[in-house]
């Protein structure tokens, strides 16, 4: 019944009844226990004699995947929204053969952990304590592709699509959410951070240890001489083997007048965080933070710890909804399949949340009194005096 309601919500995006039926069959197939979720097996699951109808849905029919994405975002917000929701940005690879699929080439894939012939998609996932789901996507088009217009036309890449770094693709996907987190590939992109600041969106972004920041040539230098008492043991959230415990330290950074003040009064603060492995103290991860003044330490740790949730979304969407099991080569076909697979994944996330609400106790949210960072801002945290600098001088690094 819930799935039928979702189909009614997006049905108006398909102007012919045949397309609406094929869309329903396609999504139902993505949710079904089908071994390989390509057009042939989805057609068999739906009782079609051939996959022609489903292939036409992806390749030739008139409908806009971006319209379905917009409906998906509203659906996800309705089912999972809560104050403090986090948008997590990351990319994933899709291993492919040949050279004709849009954007395919030999390039590094974090999914495979090596250079492979693949496509790369940049995704955003919306994460709350109620659940998480993929809500946006962009296909990365390498420069060699973008500059080869004949190759692009063959793959039906729109003429207006130009080369964009993965950071630039991520900037297109920022929603009206309270927080954004991402790995260092995106965190080191100064223009990405500026966009979030201009939009008033808080962030906890991983950065490399060599990241330049105000007052120090390398972020690792801010923590190099930190006393033992500056490091607090704290949980970054639950994992498969229990709580993920680390040592964390914080340094207050100088304010920037353009983004951090409303008139004469500060409204935002900047921090650098360091997360150190307890068992292997030499392993330290670094973060830059942009946050409202009232933000608690627990919130920052929760947001930093939310970054892994998009990996969970990738795994679930691939294993359960066929996110990576498409057999389309053209640009439009990629967006259509990916969007419908994301829709199926969001439905599963919403269904799981409804089941929890009916049968499980609500998750207790720790308050300020339970946070081990109550000394946030004390002198032992190596606070750097704020100064109303007129411009951020951090180095921009693009991918």
Short mmCIF file of C-alpha atoms in Angstrom, two decimals:
data_model
loop_
_atom_site.label_atom_id
_atom_site.label_comp_id
_atom_site.label_asym_id
_atom_site.label_seq_id
_atom_site.Cartn_x
_atom_site.Cartn_y
_atom_site.Cartn_z
CA UNK A 1 0.00 0.00 0.00
CA UNK A 2 2.82 2.40 0.89
CA UNK A 3 4.52 1.64 -2.43
CA UNK A 4 1.29 2.37 -4.31
CA UNK A 5 1.10 5.73 -2.52
CA UNK A 6 4.65 6.51 -3.65
CA UNK A 7 3.74 5.61 -7.24
CA UNK A 8 0.75 7.96 -7.05
CA UNK A 9 3.04 10.74 -5.82
CA UNK A 10 5.37 10.51 -8.84
CA UNK A 11 2.88 9.21 -11.41
CA UNK A 12 2.10 12.64 -12.82
CA UNK A 13 5.71 12.83 -14.08
CA UNK A 14 4.82 10.19 -16.69
CA UNK A 15 2.22 11.49 -19.11
CA UNK A 16 1.24 8.15 -20.63
CA UNK A 17 -0.34 5.25 -18.77
CA UNK A 18 2.04 2.77 -20.44
CA UNK A 19 5.04 4.63 -19.02
CA UNK A 20 3.52 4.73 -15.56
CA UNK A 21 3.00 0.97 -15.67
CA UNK A 22 6.53 0.35 -16.88
CA UNK A 23 7.94 2.60 -14.15
CA UNK A 24 6.00 0.66 -11.51
CA UNK A 25 7.19 -2.65 -12.95
CA UNK A 26 10.77 -1.41 -13.00
CA UNK A 27 10.77 -0.19 -9.38
CA UNK A 28 8.96 -3.31 -8.16
CA UNK A 29 11.59 -5.38 -9.93
CA UNK A 30 14.39 -3.41 -8.25
CA UNK A 31 12.78 -4.23 -4.89
CA UNK A 32 12.20 -7.90 -5.74
CA UNK A 33 14.65 -10.75 -4.97
CA UNK A 34 15.93 -10.83 -8.56
CA UNK A 35 19.45 -12.24 -8.98
CA UNK A 36 20.62 -9.68 -11.53
CA UNK A 37 18.55 -6.52 -11.87
CA UNK A 38 19.05 -5.76 -15.55
CA UNK A 39 16.27 -5.15 -18.06
CA UNK A 40 15.97 -8.81 -19.06
CA UNK A 41 15.48 -10.14 -15.56
CA UNK A 42 13.30 -7.23 -14.46
CA UNK A 43 11.12 -7.84 -17.52
CA UNK A 44 10.83 -11.52 -16.62
CA UNK A 45 9.94 -10.59 -13.04
CA UNK A 46 7.18 -8.31 -14.36
CA UNK A 47 5.85 -10.94 -16.77
CA UNK A 48 6.93 -9.14 -19.94
CA UNK A 49 7.78 -11.24 -22.99
CA UNK A 50 10.77 -9.03 -23.85
CA UNK A 51 12.71 -6.22 -22.12
CA UNK A 52 11.87 -3.77 -24.89
CA UNK A 53 9.34 -1.80 -22.82
CA UNK A 54 11.68 -1.34 -19.85
CA UNK A 55 14.59 -0.46 -22.12
CA UNK A 56 12.42 2.17 -23.79
CA UNK A 57 11.59 3.56 -20.34
CA UNK A 58 15.30 4.18 -19.75
CA UNK A 59 16.42 5.14 -23.24
CA UNK A 60 13.67 6.65 -25.36
CA UNK A 61 10.59 7.65 -23.37
CA UNK A 62 9.83 11.28 -22.52
CA UNK A 63 10.22 11.95 -18.79
CA UNK A 64 12.70 13.87 -16.67
CA UNK A 65 14.81 12.03 -14.09
CA UNK A 66 15.42 15.32 -12.27
CA UNK A 67 11.67 15.64 -11.64
CA UNK A 68 11.67 12.23 -9.96
CA UNK A 69 14.73 13.27 -7.97
CA UNK A 70 12.85 16.32 -6.70
CA UNK A 71 9.91 14.11 -5.65
CA UNK A 72 12.35 11.69 -4.02
CA UNK A 73 13.84 14.50 -1.93
CA UNK A 74 10.40 15.59 -0.74
CA UNK A 75 9.47 11.97 0.05
CA UNK A 76 12.69 11.40 2.01
CA UNK A 77 12.28 14.65 3.92
CA UNK A 78 8.69 13.74 4.81
CA UNK A 79 9.63 10.27 6.05
CA UNK A 80 13.03 10.85 7.67
CA UNK A 81 13.40 14.57 8.43
CA UNK A 82 14.42 15.78 11.87
CA UNK A 83 16.29 18.80 13.21
CA UNK A 84 20.01 18.43 12.65
CA UNK A 85 19.77 16.25 9.55
CA UNK A 86 23.13 15.78 7.80
CA UNK A 87 23.85 15.72 4.08
CA UNK A 88 26.76 13.35 3.38
CA UNK A 89 28.62 13.73 0.07
CA UNK A 90 30.80 11.03 -1.52
CA UNK A 91 31.43 9.27 -4.82
CA UNK A 92 31.29 5.63 -5.85
CA UNK A 93 32.50 3.71 -8.87
CA UNK A 94 30.63 1.50 -11.34
CA UNK A 95 32.92 -1.00 -13.06
CA UNK A 96 32.21 -1.15 -16.81
CA UNK A 97 33.60 -2.77 -19.93
CA UNK A 98 34.21 -0.97 -23.20
CA UNK A 99 34.62 2.72 -23.97
CA UNK A 100 31.19 3.94 -25.06
CA UNK A 101 29.26 4.28 -21.79
CA UNK A 102 28.95 7.95 -20.82
CA UNK A 103 31.92 9.04 -18.69
CA UNK A 104 33.64 5.66 -18.66
CA UNK A 105 37.43 5.49 -18.69
CA UNK A 106 40.29 4.06 -16.66
CA UNK A 107 40.23 6.08 -13.44
CA UNK A 108 40.63 5.53 -9.75
CA UNK A 109 37.63 3.96 -8.05
CA UNK A 110 37.45 4.07 -4.28
CA UNK A 111 34.89 1.27 -4.49
CA UNK A 112 37.44 -1.04 -6.11
CA UNK A 113 40.41 0.52 -4.32
CA UNK A 114 42.38 0.77 -7.55
CA UNK A 115 42.32 2.19 -11.08
CA UNK A 116 39.63 0.48 -13.16
CA UNK A 117 37.62 1.02 -16.31
CA UNK A 118 34.58 2.57 -14.68
CA UNK A 119 32.06 5.36 -14.34
CA UNK A 120 32.07 7.57 -11.24
CA UNK A 121 28.94 8.95 -9.66
CA UNK A 122 28.92 11.71 -7.04
CA UNK A 123 26.08 11.23 -4.55
CA UNK A 124 24.46 12.93 -1.58
CA UNK A 125 22.75 11.00 1.21
CA UNK A 126 20.40 12.48 3.79
CA UNK A 127 21.11 11.08 7.26
CA UNK A 128 19.15 11.37 10.53
CA UNK A 129 18.61 9.09 13.50
CA UNK A 130 15.40 7.99 11.77
CA UNK A 131 17.23 6.59 8.75
CA UNK A 132 19.28 7.50 5.72
CA UNK A 133 18.76 7.51 1.96
CA UNK A 134 20.44 8.69 -1.23
CA UNK A 135 18.79 11.90 -2.41
CA UNK A 136 20.91 13.28 -5.26
CA UNK A 137 23.41 12.17 -7.90
CA UNK A 138 25.64 13.49 -10.66
CA UNK A 139 27.65 11.55 -13.22
CA UNK A 140 31.29 12.60 -13.29
CA UNK A 141 32.37 13.40 -16.85
CA UNK A 142 36.20 13.30 -17.14
CA UNK A 143 37.90 16.12 -19.01
CA UNK A 144 38.81 13.80 -21.91
CA UNK A 145 35.12 13.12 -22.36
CA UNK A 146 33.95 16.69 -21.96
CA UNK A 147 36.39 17.90 -24.62
CA UNK A 148 35.40 15.20 -27.14
CA UNK A 149 32.06 16.52 -28.38
CA UNK A 150 31.58 13.75 -30.95
CA UNK A 151 32.00 11.10 -28.27
CA UNK A 152 29.58 13.00 -26.05
CA UNK A 153 26.97 13.22 -28.79
CA UNK A 154 27.21 9.47 -29.37
CA UNK A 155 26.52 8.87 -25.66
CA UNK A 156 23.74 11.53 -25.73
CA UNK A 157 25.53 13.82 -23.30
CA UNK A 158 23.79 17.23 -23.47
CA UNK A 159 25.71 19.81 -25.48
CA UNK A 160 25.74 22.19 -22.52
CA UNK A 161 27.43 19.71 -20.21
CA UNK A 162 31.02 20.81 -19.63
CA UNK A 163 33.81 19.42 -17.50
CA UNK A 164 33.23 19.82 -13.76
CA UNK A 165 35.37 18.55 -10.91
CA UNK A 166 33.78 16.25 -8.37
CA UNK A 167 33.79 19.13 -5.91
CA UNK A 168 31.86 21.28 -8.38
CA UNK A 169 29.35 18.47 -8.86
CA UNK A 170 28.96 18.24 -5.09
CA UNK A 171 28.23 21.97 -4.89
CA UNK A 172 25.27 21.47 -7.21
CA UNK A 173 23.74 19.01 -4.77
CA UNK A 174 23.74 21.01 -1.55
CA UNK A 175 20.19 21.02 -0.15
CA UNK A 176 18.57 23.14 2.50
CA UNK A 177 19.86 21.06 5.36
CA UNK A 178 21.43 21.95 8.68
CA UNK A 179 24.76 20.20 8.15
CA UNK A 180 27.04 18.79 5.47
CA UNK A 181 29.90 16.33 5.94
CA UNK A 182 32.26 14.76 3.41
CA UNK A 183 35.71 13.22 3.10
CA UNK A 184 38.91 15.15 2.47
CA UNK A 185 38.52 15.04 -1.32
CA UNK A 186 35.65 17.51 -0.85
CA UNK A 187 36.75 19.14 2.42
CA UNK A 188 39.95 20.50 0.90
CA UNK A 189 37.98 22.29 -1.81
CA UNK A 190 37.83 25.88 -0.55
CA UNK A 191 35.12 26.85 -3.02
CA UNK A 192 32.91 24.04 -1.72
CA UNK A 193 33.34 25.35 1.82
CA UNK A 194 32.63 28.93 0.71
CA UNK A 195 29.36 27.84 -0.91
CA UNK A 196 28.22 26.23 2.34
CA UNK A 197 29.19 29.33 4.32
CA UNK A 198 27.40 31.64 1.90
CA UNK A 199 24.30 29.43 2.22
CA UNK A 200 24.49 29.44 6.01
CA UNK A 201 24.97 25.65 6.12
CA UNK A 202 27.17 24.23 8.86
CA UNK A 203 29.82 21.67 8.01
CA UNK A 204 32.24 19.15 9.50
CA UNK A 205 34.56 18.31 6.60
CA UNK A 206 37.57 16.01 6.64
CA UNK A 207 40.80 17.56 5.34
CA UNK A 208 44.32 16.23 4.72
CA UNK A 209 46.97 16.87 7.35
CA UNK A 210 48.67 19.29 4.95
CA UNK A 211 45.59 21.53 4.76
CA UNK A 212 46.49 25.22 5.11
CA UNK A 213 44.31 27.15 7.55
CA UNK A 214 44.32 30.60 9.14
CA UNK A 215 47.15 30.91 11.65
CA UNK A 216 49.03 27.75 10.68
CA UNK A 217 50.57 26.48 7.43
CA UNK A 218 49.39 22.89 8.08
CA UNK A 219 46.39 21.77 10.13
CA UNK A 220 48.45 19.00 11.73
CA UNK A 221 50.65 21.71 13.23
CA UNK A 222 47.73 22.97 15.32
CA UNK A 223 47.71 19.69 17.25
CA UNK A 224 51.40 18.73 17.18
CA UNK A 225 52.11 20.15 20.66
CA UNK A 226 48.72 19.44 22.24
CA UNK A 227 49.04 18.35 25.91
CA UNK A 228 47.68 14.96 26.92
CA UNK A 229 44.71 16.52 28.70
CA UNK A 230 43.59 18.17 25.43
CA UNK A 231 42.64 14.74 24.06
CA UNK A 232 39.29 13.39 25.25
CA UNK A 233 38.02 9.85 24.74
CA UNK A 234 34.68 10.04 22.99
CA UNK A 235 32.39 7.85 20.90
CA UNK A 236 31.86 8.72 17.26
CA UNK A 237 28.80 6.46 17.12
CA UNK A 238 28.00 2.79 17.09
CA UNK A 239 29.62 0.38 14.66
CA UNK A 240 29.43 -3.32 13.86
CA UNK A 241 31.65 -4.08 16.86
CA UNK A 242 30.18 -1.61 19.33
CA UNK A 243 30.96 2.04 20.04
CA UNK A 244 33.68 3.62 17.87
CA UNK A 245 35.94 5.23 20.46
CA UNK A 246 38.65 7.75 19.61
CA UNK A 247 40.66 10.52 21.22
CA UNK A 248 39.56 13.96 19.99
CA UNK A 249 40.92 17.47 20.43
CA UNK A 250 39.63 20.85 19.25
CA UNK A 251 41.20 24.19 18.33
CA UNK A 252 39.20 27.40 17.88
CA UNK A 253 40.06 29.19 14.62
CA UNK A 254 39.91 32.86 13.74
CA UNK A 255 36.55 34.25 12.66
CA UNK A 256 35.86 35.67 9.19
CA UNK A 257 33.79 38.84 9.22
CA UNK A 258 32.07 38.20 5.88
CA UNK A 259 30.51 34.90 6.98
CA UNK A 260 30.72 34.67 10.78
CA UNK A 261 29.08 37.91 11.93
CA UNK A 262 25.65 39.48 11.76
CA UNK A 263 26.39 43.14 12.11
CA UNK A 264 28.62 43.53 15.16
CA UNK A 265 27.66 40.20 16.70
CA UNK A 266 29.23 36.79 15.99
CA UNK A 267 26.78 34.11 14.83
CA UNK A 268 29.15 31.35 13.67
CA UNK A 269 32.36 29.78 14.90
CA UNK A 270 35.19 27.87 13.26
CA UNK A 271 37.08 24.93 14.68
CA UNK A 272 39.67 22.40 13.67
CA UNK A 273 39.14 18.90 15.05
CA UNK A 274 41.59 16.02 15.28
CA UNK A 275 40.47 12.41 15.78
CA UNK A 276 43.23 10.08 16.95
CA UNK A 277 43.14 6.29 17.03
CA UNK A 278 43.41 4.95 20.57
CA UNK A 279 45.29 1.81 19.54
CA UNK A 280 47.42 3.50 16.88
CA UNK A 281 48.11 7.09 18.05
CA UNK A 282 49.96 7.89 14.83
CA UNK A 283 46.69 7.61 12.87
CA UNK A 284 44.99 11.02 13.08
CA UNK A 285 42.12 12.37 10.98
CA UNK A 286 41.55 16.13 10.70
CA UNK A 287 38.39 18.19 10.17
CA UNK A 288 37.44 21.81 9.55
CA UNK A 289 34.21 22.92 11.22
CA UNK A 290 31.82 25.80 10.55
CA UNK A 291 29.01 25.91 13.09
CA UNK A 292 26.45 28.09 14.89
CA UNK A 293 27.65 29.43 18.24
CA UNK A 294 25.23 27.25 20.21
CA UNK A 295 26.51 24.01 18.67
CA UNK A 296 27.54 21.43 21.26
CA UNK A 297 30.58 19.21 21.08
CA UNK A 298 28.39 16.15 20.91
CA UNK A 299 26.74 17.48 17.75
CA UNK A 300 30.08 17.99 16.02
CA UNK A 301 31.20 14.48 16.86
CA UNK A 302 27.87 13.05 15.72
CA UNK A 303 28.12 14.86 12.38
CA UNK A 304 31.72 13.78 11.80
CA UNK A 305 30.70 10.21 12.62
CA UNK A 306 27.80 10.34 10.14
CA UNK A 307 30.14 10.27 7.15
CA UNK A 308 30.21 6.45 7.04
CA UNK A 309 26.42 6.32 6.52
CA UNK A 310 26.70 7.05 2.81
CA UNK A 311 28.86 3.94 2.41
CA UNK A 312 26.03 2.00 4.02
CA UNK A 313 23.63 3.62 1.53
CA UNK A 314 25.84 2.62 -1.41
CA UNK A 315 26.06 -0.96 -0.20
CA UNK A 316 22.33 -1.28 0.46
CA UNK A 317 21.32 0.41 -2.80
CA UNK A 318 23.68 -1.82 -4.79
CA UNK A 319 22.85 -5.07 -3.01
CA UNK A 320 19.12 -4.57 -2.58
CA UNK A 321 18.04 -2.18 -5.33
CA UNK A 322 20.40 -2.84 -8.25
CA UNK A 323 22.04 0.60 -8.18
CA UNK A 324 25.08 -0.76 -10.06
CA UNK A 325 23.37 -3.43 -12.16
CA UNK A 326 22.34 -1.33 -15.12
CA UNK A 327 23.14 -2.07 -18.75
CA UNK A 328 22.72 1.38 -20.27
CA UNK A 329 25.41 3.30 -22.13
CA UNK A 330 23.82 6.67 -22.69
CA UNK A 331 23.89 9.62 -20.36
CA UNK A 332 20.11 9.87 -19.94
CA UNK A 333 19.78 6.14 -19.29
CA UNK A 334 22.31 6.32 -16.44
CA UNK A 335 20.40 9.11 -14.69
CA UNK A 336 17.07 7.34 -15.14
CA UNK A 337 18.19 3.99 -13.77
CA UNK A 338 20.14 5.54 -10.89
CA UNK A 339 17.22 7.76 -9.90
CA UNK A 340 14.69 4.90 -9.89
CA UNK A 341 17.12 2.74 -7.88
CA UNK A 342 17.49 5.63 -5.37
CA UNK A 343 13.70 5.84 -5.19
CA UNK A 344 13.51 2.12 -4.36
CA UNK A 345 16.19 2.54 -1.71
CA UNK A 346 14.38 5.50 -0.13
CA UNK A 347 11.20 3.42 0.05
CA UNK A 348 13.08 0.68 1.93
CA UNK A 349 14.51 3.27 4.34
CA UNK A 350 11.07 4.76 4.99
CA UNK A 351 9.52 1.31 5.47
CA UNK A 352 12.24 0.36 7.97
CA UNK A 353 11.62 3.56 9.91
CA UNK A 354 7.89 2.90 10.07
CA UNK A 355 8.57 -0.60 11.41
CA UNK A 356 10.86 0.83 14.10
CA UNK A 357 8.24 3.38 15.12
CA UNK A 358 5.66 0.65 15.58
CA UNK A 359 7.79 -1.84 17.49
CA UNK A 360 10.97 -0.23 18.85
CA UNK A 361 11.69 2.29 21.57
CA UNK A 362 12.92 5.70 20.39
CA UNK A 363 16.66 6.23 20.37
CA UNK A 364 17.75 8.31 23.37
CA UNK A 365 19.54 11.47 22.37
CA UNK A 366 22.33 12.42 24.82
CA UNK A 367 22.03 15.94 26.17
CA UNK A 368 24.75 18.45 26.90
CA UNK A 369 25.21 17.07 30.41
CA UNK A 370 26.28 13.69 29.00
CA UNK A 371 28.93 15.17 26.70
CA UNK A 372 32.53 14.66 27.80
CA UNK A 373 33.41 17.94 26.01
CA UNK A 374 31.93 20.28 28.60
CA UNK A 375 35.31 22.02 28.78
CA UNK A 376 34.94 23.00 25.13
CA UNK A 377 36.64 26.40 24.90
CA UNK A 378 38.83 26.07 27.99
CA UNK A 379 42.45 27.09 27.70
CA UNK A 380 43.74 23.54 27.56
CA UNK A 381 41.94 23.15 24.22
CA UNK A 382 44.49 25.46 22.66
CA UNK A 383 41.96 28.07 21.64
CA UNK A 384 43.22 30.51 19.05
CA UNK A 385 41.96 34.05 19.74
CA UNK A 386 39.31 35.05 17.20
CA UNK A 387 40.05 37.97 14.93
CA UNK A 388 37.67 39.63 12.54
CA UNK A 389 39.63 39.03 9.38
CA UNK A 390 37.96 40.33 6.27
CA UNK A 391 38.68 37.40 4.00
CA UNK A 392 39.41 33.71 4.27
CA UNK A 393 42.93 33.08 3.02
CA UNK A 394 42.77 29.29 2.91
CA UNK A 395 44.18 27.70 -0.20
CA UNK A 396 41.69 26.33 -2.72
CA UNK A 397 42.45 22.81 -3.87
CA UNK A 398 40.27 21.30 -6.55
CA UNK A 399 40.10 17.77 -7.82
#
